[in-house]
C-alpha angles and dihedrals in degrees: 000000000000107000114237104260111261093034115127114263114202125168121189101210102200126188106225107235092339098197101045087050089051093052090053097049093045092040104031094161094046119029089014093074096044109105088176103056142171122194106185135041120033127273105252074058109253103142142019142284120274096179134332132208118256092252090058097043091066084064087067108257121133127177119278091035110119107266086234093056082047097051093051084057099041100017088170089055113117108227114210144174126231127195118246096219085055078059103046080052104048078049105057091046085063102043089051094052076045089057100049091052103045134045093222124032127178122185103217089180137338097281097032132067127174116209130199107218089167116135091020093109098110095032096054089040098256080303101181108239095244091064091042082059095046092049095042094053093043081053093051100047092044084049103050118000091251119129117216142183115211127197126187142192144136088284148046091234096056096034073064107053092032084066093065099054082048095062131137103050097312148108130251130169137183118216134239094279091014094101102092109041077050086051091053093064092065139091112228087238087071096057108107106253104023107108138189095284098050091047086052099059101042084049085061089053085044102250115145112146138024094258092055094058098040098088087048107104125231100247092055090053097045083049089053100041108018125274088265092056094023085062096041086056095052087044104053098037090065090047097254116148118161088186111114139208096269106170083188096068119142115247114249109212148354118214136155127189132182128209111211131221082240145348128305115219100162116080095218087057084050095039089049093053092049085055089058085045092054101051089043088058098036089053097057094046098049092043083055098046095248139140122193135203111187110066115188128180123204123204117191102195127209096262077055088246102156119214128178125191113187128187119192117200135207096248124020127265133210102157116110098228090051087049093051105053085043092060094030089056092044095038086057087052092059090046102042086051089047117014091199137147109273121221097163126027118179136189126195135169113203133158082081130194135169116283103227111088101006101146107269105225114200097185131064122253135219083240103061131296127312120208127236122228077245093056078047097041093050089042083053098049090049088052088051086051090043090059098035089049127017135284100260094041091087117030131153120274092245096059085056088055103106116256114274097201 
């Protein structure tokens, strides 16, 4: 079906199991030729998922799930590791096919990108959406080896969800008054947004599914949930969304997390690997121009027993030394509250704002450190080094002590 001209057109391009596909093409005589495969995790199971092929996944694992626990339900499946750097670049490849082919293109992740085709009727000869997509996903695998679903609407809600009927490796678009009868085959669980807690809440008043919320009126749920979220919930169920394609979006957070070999029960092991969390972070905010003032640390225990601890100051924060006393001082409150093994420990900076211009404090507040130009200026100079050199060529003093666990 043709879409009336000046309706929106969004697509959700979507990279099918992105980091199982960029094993295969870095490795193609290893992993390539694994049609049972694991990225995440190691394979004697220390770890989680980080994405499955489809083959293993129809033994039951999902991402996020432990290795080990992967491994019980798919004990055939390879478990392998991919670089991060091998996926930025397998990311930006896509996202510039994506470029060439649409005038507005947002990277919701690394392995997502919305595009705004609205307005390109004429330009792309009253093309219907559907073929577009079709057209659009057969470009991007010839271009750069990388398989994609891609779902389309009116909307970025329902381009989303749209996505996922697509998978694996297909099209699917919802047409022009369509939004609401699409909306009706999901549980309310599915709706981006709403968690565990949330879902929670509507299941005690019995609400499963869209279709069972739909008869609710506005006002109730605004009475149940608050009139922001009531009002949320009315909204998406019916497949409204006012947000827009914007390639310019901030980007919300920047976090890094490391799963160990085995568990850390010393706090200077722990402390020394936060150290190594924190210049990882610092790095990237300050390469992107941003500051950050709200610092969280996540510890996942031995049991798997996940805690996060979070501080927001009054002015943001990028150098390495002001980081670190933020997340040390929050990393000693989750242990003090759970002495546990940790398999997992975590650090992100979110609440982000460009970094030129942002108020330079000298002076400590009751609230937490502020960082100096001079904390900025030394975090900048190692950086320099970093890239002239190589990234192990400089590191702090507390990364070169000798393990204590």
């Amino acid at each position: 079906m043709t879409t009336p001209l000046g309706s929106p057109r969004i697509l959700l391009v979507d990279c099918d199991m992105f980091y199982v596909q960029v094993a295969r093409l870095e490795d193609p005589e290893g992993a390539g030729r694994e049609d049972l495969l694991i990225v995440g995790g190691s394979p004697s199971g220390r770890g989680v998922v980080t994405s499955a092929s489809y083959a293993v996944r129809d033994f039951g694992v999902r991402s996020g799930m432990p290795t080990s626990q992967a491994l019980r339900l798919c004990p055939d499946a390879r478990v392998v590791g991919v670089s991060r750097r091998a996926c930025s670049r397998r990311s930006k490849e896509v996202r510039a096919t994506l470029q060439r082919m649409a005038p507005v293109v947002q990277a919701a992740s690394i392995d997502e990108f919305y595009l705004d085709l609205t307005g390109t009727e004429r330009l792309l000869h009253d093309e219907p959406l559907e073929t577009t997509a079709v057209r659009f996903r057969r470009t991007v695998l010839d271009e750069t080896g990388i398989s994609v679903s891609i779902g389309g609407g009116t909307r970025k809600l329902i381009a989303k969800l749209a996505a996922g009927r697509a998978k694996p490796e297909g099209v699917f678009v919802v047409s022009p008054g369509q939004e609401e009868a699409f909306m009706r085959g999901f549980a309310l669980e599915e709706i981006p947004g709403v968690g565990p807690a949330l879902a929670k809440a509507l299941a005690d008043r019995g609400l499963l599914t869209v279709e069972d919320i739909l008869p609710v009126e506005r006002t109730w749920l605004e009475r149940w949930f608050g009139a922001s979220r009531g009002g949320w919930l009315w909204s998406r169920a019916r497949g409204l969304d006012a947000s827009r394609v914007n390639p310019a979006e901030p980007r919300k957070s920047v976090s890094s997390e490391r799963t160990f070999a085995w568990d850390l029960q010393a706090d200077a092991a722990l402390e020394k690997e936060l150290l190594k969390l924190v210049t990882s972070v610092g790095g990237t905010l300050r390469k992107t121009g941003l500051r950050g003032r709200t610092v969280t640390v996540k510890i996942r225990d031995e049991d798997f027993k996940t805690r996060t601890a979070s501080h927001t100051l009054p002015e943001p924060l990028e150098a390495d030394s002001t980081l670190l006393q933020v997340a040390g001082t929050l990393l000693k409150h989750l242990r003090k509250t759970r002495r546990r093994g940790v398999r997992l420990l975590g650090v992100g900076v979110s609440s982000l704002v460009e970094g030129e211009g942002a108020p330079q404090l000298e002076l400590f507040s009751d609230e937490g450190p502020a960082e100096s130009e001079r904390d900025r200026t030394i975090s900048r100079v190692v950086d320099g080094l970093k890239e002239r050199f190589v990234d192990d060529a400089i590191l702090p003093g507390g990364m070169l002590s000798e393990d204590t666990d």
